[in-house]
Coordinates of C-alpha atoms in Angstrom, one line a residue:
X1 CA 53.3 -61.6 -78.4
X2 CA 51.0 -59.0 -76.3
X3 CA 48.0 -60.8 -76.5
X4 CA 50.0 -64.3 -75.8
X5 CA 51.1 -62.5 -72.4
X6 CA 47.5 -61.4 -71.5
X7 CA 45.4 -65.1 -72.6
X8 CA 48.5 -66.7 -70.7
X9 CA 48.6 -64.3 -67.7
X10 CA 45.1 -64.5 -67.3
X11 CA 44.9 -68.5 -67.7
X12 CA 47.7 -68.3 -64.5
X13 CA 45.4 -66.3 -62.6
X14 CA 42.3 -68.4 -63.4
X15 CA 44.0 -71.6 -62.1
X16 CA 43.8 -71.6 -58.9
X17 CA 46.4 -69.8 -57.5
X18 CA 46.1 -66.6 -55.4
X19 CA 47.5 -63.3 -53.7
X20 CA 49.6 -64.4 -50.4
X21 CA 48.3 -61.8 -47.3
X22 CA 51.3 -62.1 -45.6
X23 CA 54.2 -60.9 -47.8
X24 CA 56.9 -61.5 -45.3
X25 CA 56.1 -65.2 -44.4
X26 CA 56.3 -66.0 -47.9
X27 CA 60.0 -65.8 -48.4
X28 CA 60.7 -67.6 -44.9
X29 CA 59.5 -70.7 -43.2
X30 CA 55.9 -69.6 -41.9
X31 CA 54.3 -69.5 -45.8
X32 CA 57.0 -71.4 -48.1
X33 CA 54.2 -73.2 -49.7
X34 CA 52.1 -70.3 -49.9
X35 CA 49.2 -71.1 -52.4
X36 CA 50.6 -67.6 -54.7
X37 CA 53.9 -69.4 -55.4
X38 CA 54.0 -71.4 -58.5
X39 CA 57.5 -72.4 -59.4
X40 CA 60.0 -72.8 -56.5
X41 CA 63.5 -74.6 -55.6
X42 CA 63.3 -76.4 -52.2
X43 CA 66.3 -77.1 -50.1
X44 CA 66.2 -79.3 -46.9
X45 CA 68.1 -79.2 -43.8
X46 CA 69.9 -82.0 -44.4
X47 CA 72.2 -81.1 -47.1
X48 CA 71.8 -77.5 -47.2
X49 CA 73.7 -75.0 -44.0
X50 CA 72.9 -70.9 -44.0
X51 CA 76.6 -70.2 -45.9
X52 CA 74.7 -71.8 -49.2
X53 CA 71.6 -69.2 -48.9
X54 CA 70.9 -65.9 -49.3
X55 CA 71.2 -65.3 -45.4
X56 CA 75.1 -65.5 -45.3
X57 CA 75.4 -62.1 -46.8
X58 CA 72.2 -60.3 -45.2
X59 CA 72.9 -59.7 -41.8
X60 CA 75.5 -58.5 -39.6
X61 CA 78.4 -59.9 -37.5
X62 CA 79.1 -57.8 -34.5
X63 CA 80.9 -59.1 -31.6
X64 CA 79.8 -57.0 -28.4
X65 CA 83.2 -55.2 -27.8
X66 CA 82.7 -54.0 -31.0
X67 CA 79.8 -52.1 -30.0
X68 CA 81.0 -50.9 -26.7
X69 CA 83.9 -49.6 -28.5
X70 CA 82.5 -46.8 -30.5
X71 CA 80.0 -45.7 -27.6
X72 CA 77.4 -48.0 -29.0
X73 CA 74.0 -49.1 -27.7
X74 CA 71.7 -51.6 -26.9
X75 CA 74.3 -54.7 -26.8
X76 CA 72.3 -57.5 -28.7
X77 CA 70.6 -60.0 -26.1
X78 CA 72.9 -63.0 -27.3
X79 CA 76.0 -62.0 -27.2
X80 CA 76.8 -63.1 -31.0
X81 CA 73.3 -63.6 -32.4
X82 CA 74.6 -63.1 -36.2
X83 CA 77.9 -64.1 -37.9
X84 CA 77.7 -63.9 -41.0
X85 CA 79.1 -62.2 -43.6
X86 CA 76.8 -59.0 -45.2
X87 CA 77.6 -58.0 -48.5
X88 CA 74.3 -56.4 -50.0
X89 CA 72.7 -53.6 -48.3
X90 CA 69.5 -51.7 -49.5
X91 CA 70.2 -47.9 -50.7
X92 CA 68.1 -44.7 -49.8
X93 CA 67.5 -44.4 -53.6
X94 CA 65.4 -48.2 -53.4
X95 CA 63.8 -47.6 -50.1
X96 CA 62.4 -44.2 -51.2
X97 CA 60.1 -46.1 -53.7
X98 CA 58.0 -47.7 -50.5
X99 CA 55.5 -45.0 -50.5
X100 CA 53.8 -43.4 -47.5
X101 CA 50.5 -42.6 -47.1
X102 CA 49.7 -38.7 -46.2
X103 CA 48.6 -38.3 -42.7
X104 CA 46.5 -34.8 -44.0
X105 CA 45.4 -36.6 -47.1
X106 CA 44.9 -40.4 -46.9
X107 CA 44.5 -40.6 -51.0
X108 CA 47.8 -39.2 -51.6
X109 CA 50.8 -41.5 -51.8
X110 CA 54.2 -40.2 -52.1
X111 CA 57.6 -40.7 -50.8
X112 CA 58.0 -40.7 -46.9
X113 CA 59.9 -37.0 -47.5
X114 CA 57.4 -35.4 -49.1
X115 CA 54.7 -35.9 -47.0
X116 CA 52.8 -33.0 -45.0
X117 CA 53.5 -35.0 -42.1
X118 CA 57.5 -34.7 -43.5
X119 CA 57.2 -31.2 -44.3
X120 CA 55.6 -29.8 -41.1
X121 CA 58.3 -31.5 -39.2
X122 CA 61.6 -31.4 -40.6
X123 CA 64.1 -28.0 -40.6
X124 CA 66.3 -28.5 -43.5
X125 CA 68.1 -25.3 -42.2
X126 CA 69.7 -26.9 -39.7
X127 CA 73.6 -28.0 -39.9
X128 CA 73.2 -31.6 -37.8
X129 CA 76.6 -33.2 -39.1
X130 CA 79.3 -32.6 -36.3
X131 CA 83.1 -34.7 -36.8
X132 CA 82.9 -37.7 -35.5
X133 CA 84.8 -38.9 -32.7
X134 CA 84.6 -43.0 -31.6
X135 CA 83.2 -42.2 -28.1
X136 CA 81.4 -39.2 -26.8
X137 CA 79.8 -38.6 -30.3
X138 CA 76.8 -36.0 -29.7
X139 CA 73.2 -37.8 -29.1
X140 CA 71.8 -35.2 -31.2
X141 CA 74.1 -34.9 -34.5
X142 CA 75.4 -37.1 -37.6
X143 CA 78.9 -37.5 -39.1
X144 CA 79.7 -38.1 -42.8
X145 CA 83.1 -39.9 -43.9
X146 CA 85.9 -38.0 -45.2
X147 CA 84.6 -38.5 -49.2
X148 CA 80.8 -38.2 -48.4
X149 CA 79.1 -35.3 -49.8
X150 CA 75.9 -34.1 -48.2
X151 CA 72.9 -34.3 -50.2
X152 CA 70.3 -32.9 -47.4
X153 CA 69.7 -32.8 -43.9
X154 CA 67.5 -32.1 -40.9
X155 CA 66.1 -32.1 -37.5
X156 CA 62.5 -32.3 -36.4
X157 CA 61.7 -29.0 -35.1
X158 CA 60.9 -28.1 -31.4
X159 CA 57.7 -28.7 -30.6
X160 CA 56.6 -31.7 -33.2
X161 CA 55.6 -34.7 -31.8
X162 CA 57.2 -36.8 -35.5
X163 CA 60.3 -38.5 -34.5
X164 CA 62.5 -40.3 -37.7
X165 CA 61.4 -43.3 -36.6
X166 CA 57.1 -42.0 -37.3
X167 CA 57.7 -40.2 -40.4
X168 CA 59.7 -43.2 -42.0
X169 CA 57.7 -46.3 -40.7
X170 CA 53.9 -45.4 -39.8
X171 CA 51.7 -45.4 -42.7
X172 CA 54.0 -46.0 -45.4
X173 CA 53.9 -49.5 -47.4
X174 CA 53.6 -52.4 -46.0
X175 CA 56.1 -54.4 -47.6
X176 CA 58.9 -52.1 -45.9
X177 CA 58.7 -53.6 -42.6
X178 CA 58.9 -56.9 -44.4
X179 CA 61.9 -56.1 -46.6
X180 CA 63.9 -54.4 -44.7
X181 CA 65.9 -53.6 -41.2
X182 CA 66.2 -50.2 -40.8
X183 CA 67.0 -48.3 -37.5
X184 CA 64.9 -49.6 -34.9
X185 CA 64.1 -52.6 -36.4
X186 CA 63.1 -55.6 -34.3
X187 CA 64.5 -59.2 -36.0
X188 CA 65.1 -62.4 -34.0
X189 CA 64.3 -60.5 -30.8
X190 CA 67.0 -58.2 -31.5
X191 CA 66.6 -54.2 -31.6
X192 CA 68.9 -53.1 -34.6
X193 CA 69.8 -49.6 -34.1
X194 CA 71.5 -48.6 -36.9
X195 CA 71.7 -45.2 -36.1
X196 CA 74.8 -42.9 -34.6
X197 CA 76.0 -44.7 -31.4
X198 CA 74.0 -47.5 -32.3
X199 CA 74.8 -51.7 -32.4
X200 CA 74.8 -52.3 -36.0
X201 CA 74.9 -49.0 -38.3
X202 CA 78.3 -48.1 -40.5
X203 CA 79.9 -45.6 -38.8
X204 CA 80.0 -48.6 -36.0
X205 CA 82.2 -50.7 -38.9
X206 CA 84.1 -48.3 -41.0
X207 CA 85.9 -45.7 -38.4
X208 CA 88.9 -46.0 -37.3
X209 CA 90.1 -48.9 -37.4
X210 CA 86.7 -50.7 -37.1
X211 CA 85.7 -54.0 -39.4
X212 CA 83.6 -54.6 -42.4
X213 CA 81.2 -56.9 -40.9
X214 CA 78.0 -54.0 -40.8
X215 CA 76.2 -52.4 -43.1
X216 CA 77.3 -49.7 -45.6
X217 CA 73.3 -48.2 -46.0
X218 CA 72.4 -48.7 -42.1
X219 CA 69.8 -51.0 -43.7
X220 CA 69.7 -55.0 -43.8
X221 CA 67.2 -57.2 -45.9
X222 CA 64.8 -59.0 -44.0
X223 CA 63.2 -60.3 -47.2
X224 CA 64.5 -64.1 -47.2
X225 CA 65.2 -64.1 -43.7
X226 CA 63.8 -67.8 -42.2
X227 CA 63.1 -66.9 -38.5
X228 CA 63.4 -70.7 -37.1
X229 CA 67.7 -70.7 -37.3
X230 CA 69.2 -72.2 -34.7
X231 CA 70.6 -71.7 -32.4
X232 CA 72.3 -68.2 -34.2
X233 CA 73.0 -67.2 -37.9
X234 CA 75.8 -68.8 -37.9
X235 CA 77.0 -70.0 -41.5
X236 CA 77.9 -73.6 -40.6
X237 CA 73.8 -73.9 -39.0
X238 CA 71.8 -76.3 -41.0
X239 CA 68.8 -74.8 -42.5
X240 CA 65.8 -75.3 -44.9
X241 CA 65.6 -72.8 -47.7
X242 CA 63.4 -72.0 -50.5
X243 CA 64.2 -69.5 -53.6
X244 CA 61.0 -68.3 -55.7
X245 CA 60.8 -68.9 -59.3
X246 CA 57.8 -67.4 -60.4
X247 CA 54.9 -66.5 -58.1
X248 CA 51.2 -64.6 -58.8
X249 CA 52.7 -61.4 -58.0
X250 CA 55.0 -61.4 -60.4
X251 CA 52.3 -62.6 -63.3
X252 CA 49.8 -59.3 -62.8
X253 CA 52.9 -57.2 -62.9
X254 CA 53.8 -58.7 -66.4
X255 CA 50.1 -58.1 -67.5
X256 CA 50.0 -54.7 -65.9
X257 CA 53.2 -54.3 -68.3
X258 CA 51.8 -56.0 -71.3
X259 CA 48.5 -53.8 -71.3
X260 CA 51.2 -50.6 -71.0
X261 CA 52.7 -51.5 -73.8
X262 CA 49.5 -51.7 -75.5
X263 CA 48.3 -48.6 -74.6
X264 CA 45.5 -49.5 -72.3
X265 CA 45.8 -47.8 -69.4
X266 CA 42.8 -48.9 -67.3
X267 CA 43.7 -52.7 -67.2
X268 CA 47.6 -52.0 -66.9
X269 CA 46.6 -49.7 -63.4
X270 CA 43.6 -52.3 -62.3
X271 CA 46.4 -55.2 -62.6
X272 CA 49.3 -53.4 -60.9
X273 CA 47.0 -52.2 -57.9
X274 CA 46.5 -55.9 -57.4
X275 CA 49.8 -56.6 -55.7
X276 CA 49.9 -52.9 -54.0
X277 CA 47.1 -53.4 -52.1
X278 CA 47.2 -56.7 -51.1
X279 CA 50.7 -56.5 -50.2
X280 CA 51.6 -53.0 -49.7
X281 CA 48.0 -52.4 -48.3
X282 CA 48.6 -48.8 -50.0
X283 CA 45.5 -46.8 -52.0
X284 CA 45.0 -48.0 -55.1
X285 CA 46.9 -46.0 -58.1
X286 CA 44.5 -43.5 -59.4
X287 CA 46.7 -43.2 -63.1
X288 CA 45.3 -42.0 -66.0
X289 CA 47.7 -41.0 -68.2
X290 CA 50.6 -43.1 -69.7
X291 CA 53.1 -41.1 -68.0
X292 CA 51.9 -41.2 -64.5
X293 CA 50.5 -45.4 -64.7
X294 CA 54.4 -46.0 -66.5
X295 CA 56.1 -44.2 -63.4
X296 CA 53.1 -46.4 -60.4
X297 CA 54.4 -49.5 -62.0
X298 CA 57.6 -49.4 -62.1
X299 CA 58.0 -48.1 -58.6
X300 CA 55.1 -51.2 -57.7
X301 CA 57.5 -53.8 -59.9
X302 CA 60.7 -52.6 -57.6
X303 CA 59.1 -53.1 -54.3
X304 CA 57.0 -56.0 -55.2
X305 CA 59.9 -58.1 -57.1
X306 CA 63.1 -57.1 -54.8
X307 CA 65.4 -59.3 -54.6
X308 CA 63.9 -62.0 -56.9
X309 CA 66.5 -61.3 -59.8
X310 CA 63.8 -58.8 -61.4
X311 CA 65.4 -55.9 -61.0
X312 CA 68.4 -55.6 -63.4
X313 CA 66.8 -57.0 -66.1
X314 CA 63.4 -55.0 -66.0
X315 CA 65.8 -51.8 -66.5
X316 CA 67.4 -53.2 -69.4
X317 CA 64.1 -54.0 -70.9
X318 CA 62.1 -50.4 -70.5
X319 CA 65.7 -48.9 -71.6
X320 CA 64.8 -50.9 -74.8
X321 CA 61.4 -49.7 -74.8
X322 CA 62.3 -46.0 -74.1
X323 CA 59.4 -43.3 -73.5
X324 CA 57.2 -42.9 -70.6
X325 CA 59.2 -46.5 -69.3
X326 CA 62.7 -45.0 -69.5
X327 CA 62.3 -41.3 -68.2
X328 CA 61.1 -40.2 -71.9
X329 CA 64.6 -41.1 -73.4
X330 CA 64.8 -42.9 -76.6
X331 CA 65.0 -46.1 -76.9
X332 CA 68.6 -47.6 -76.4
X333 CA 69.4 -44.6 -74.0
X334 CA 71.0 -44.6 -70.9
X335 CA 69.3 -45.9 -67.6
X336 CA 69.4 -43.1 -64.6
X337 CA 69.2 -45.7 -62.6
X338 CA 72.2 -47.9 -63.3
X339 CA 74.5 -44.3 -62.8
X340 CA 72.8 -42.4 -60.5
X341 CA 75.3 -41.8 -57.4
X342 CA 73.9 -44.2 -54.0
X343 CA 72.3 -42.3 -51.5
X344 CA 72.7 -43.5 -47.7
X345 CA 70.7 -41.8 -44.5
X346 CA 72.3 -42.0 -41.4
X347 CA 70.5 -40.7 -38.0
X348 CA 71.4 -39.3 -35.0
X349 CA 70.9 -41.4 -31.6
X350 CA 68.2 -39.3 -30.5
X351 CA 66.0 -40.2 -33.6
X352 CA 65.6 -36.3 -34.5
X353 CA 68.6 -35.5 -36.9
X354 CA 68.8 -36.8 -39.9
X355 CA 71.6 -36.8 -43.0
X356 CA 71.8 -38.0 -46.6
X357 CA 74.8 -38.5 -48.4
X358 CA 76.4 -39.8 -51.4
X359 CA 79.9 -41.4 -51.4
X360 CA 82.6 -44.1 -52.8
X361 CA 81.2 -46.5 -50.2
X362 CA 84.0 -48.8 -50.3
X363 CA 84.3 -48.6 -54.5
X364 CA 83.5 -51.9 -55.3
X365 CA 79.8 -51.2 -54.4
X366 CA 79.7 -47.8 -56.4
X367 CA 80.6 -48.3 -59.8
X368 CA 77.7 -46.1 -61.6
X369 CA 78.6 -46.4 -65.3
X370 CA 76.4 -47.6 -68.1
X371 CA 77.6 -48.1 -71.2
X372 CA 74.4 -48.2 -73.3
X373 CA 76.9 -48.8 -76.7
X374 CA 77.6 -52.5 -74.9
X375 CA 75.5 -53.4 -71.8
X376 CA 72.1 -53.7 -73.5
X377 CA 73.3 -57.5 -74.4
X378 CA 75.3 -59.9 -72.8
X379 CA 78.8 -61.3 -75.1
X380 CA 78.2 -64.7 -76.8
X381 CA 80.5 -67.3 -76.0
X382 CA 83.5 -67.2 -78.3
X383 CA 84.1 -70.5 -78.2
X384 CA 80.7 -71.2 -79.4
X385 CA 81.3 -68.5 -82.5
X386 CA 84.6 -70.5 -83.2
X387 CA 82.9 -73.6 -83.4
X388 CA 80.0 -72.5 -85.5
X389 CA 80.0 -68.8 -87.2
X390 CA 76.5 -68.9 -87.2
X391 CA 76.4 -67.8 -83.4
X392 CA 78.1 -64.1 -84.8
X393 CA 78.8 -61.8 -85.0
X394 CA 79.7 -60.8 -81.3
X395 CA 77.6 -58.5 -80.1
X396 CA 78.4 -54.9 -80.1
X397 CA 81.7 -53.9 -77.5
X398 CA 82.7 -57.1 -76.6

């Protein structure tokens, strides 16, 4: 079945298709026919409004006496220039995985918090969380909700010319800016400050008496975000929309995969460096063992492939294969990621403090169990198993 992937992967590649330079424009209306997509579902204005795509639950929908309420700042320059209705929000533990180039050592690539740029900046010493109060809140501090716990913290110390807003956006992977809205974001000619006193982060939408309509992560997707709506995001606004099937990107990551799980290093690393420096214009992975070209390609897969109904999946799989693709557990074993608690940043106005917490996060959105006795497989239908006992027996815990 290897060798099927790999002549079939590499009969893709060889038919004319090719690597799209602009990431971003392929998931919106500039590059929707991009010459890398081969399989997509296209919508038309027509018959198809914003409440039936992805955009309905990406974005924000602040009124501006919400803002001025809670001491909040800039006002957006239409006065309601999203209202929709956001229910999925990148976490700090997904955004970590867009690497940042070191600033003292352009060949290393690591998290943006462990760079030397990071860690000749930052005091974790300091204690920047201060209670929070709706007006008046401290330029210079963060708060934490009643159930948050504090995972780590910090200030930029006197003297550094790094601000939160250099040492997570400059040099780090491209696809970052292109995925996501983060604090100090520009979209739709709106600044999104999602910071502490800021127009569109969560202590503006979950304190005291404050809506739901705002991010829990102080993050948005911009992945999937057309930029031609009119005249707002409004849900009832008639739009064009595209979803992506099955594109080049995703066929070198499935070869990268294919020669991993045959052992050969060299062409799984030479395939996976294809989409990470086209599209995260990062260094190339310089893996040579199984170990470290496993833990490149899977962070590459998550980046590449969010948001295009990879993700879930792709866990279940290497928890299947176990080893060097599952944290070195035995196959069948639990997935750290499917349980590890969701980590959420939130900055102070001045762009120097910094927190990270974990929390209940409204519940709903923080249910970390996996039970690896049931979850590997989906139930059959028990009314097909009554019709014909052929389709049993039910899979195991269901």
């Amino acid at each position: 079945m290897l060798d099927k992937i790999i002549t079939n992967a590499q009969l893709v590649i060889n038919s004319g298709y090719a690597l799209e330079t602009d990431y971003e424009g392929m998931f919106n209306e500039t590059k929707s026919t991009s010459n890398e997509i081969i399989f997509a579902i296209y919508r038309k204005a027509i018959n198809t409004s914003l409440s039936s795509t992805p955009m309905q639950h990406q974005l924000p929908n602040i009124k501006p006496e919400t803002i001025t309420q809670f001491g909040g700042s800039p006002l957006f320059n239409k006065p309601v220039p999203f209202e929709v209705w956001p229910e999925n929000f990148p976490t700090q533990n997904f955004t970590d995985d867009y690497l940042t180039v070191d600033k003292a050592d352009p060949s290393k690539v690591v998290p943006w918090n462990q760079t030397s740029q990071y860690l000749n900046a930052i005091d974790e010493s300091v204690n920047v969380i201060a209670p929070f109060a709706k007006s008046g809140f401290p330029d210079d501090k963060t708060a934490k909700l009643n159930n948050d716990i504090v995972v780590k913290m910090g200030r930029i110390k006197p003297g550094s010319t790094e601000t939160m807003l250099t040492l997570t956006n400059e040099n780090r992977d491209a696809r970052w800016k292109a995925s996501i809205i983060s604090d100090n974001s520009t979209f739709y000619g709106e600044l999104f400050r999602t910071s502490l006193k800021g127009n569109s982060g969560r202590f503006l939408g979950t304190i005291n008496g404050g809506g739901y309509e705002t991010s829990l992560s102080n993050m948005y997707w911009r992945k999937g975000l057309y930029t031609n709506i009119a005249p707002s995001f409004l849900n009832s606004v008639n739009t064009d929309y595209h979803w992506i099937g099955m594109r080049l990107g995703r066929v070198y990551l499935n070869l990268a995969e294919a020669y991993l799980l045959k052992g050969d290093v060299a062409n799984a690393v030479l395939n996976l460096n294809k989409t990470r420096t086209t599209h995260g214009k990062l260094p190339a992975s310089m893996a040579g063992t199984t170990a470290d070209a496993w833990k490149d390609y899977k962070i590459e897969r998550r980046v590449e492939l969010a948001e295009e109904n990879d993700r879930y999946f792709s866990l279940l799989r290497w928890g299947r294969f176990g080893g060097s693709a599952n944290d070195g557990l035995a196959s069948n074993g639990t997935i750290r990621e499917l349980t590890e608690p969701i980590r959420v940043m939130d900055l102070s106005k001045d762009g120097k403090s910094f927190s990270i917490v974990t929390g209940p996060f409204n519940n709903q959105y923080n249910n970390r169990k996996f039970d690896a006795s049931r979850r590997y497989l989906f139930p059959i239908d028990q009314d097909q198993i009554d019709n014909n006992t052929k389709f049993g027996p039910q899979n195991p815990g269901w």
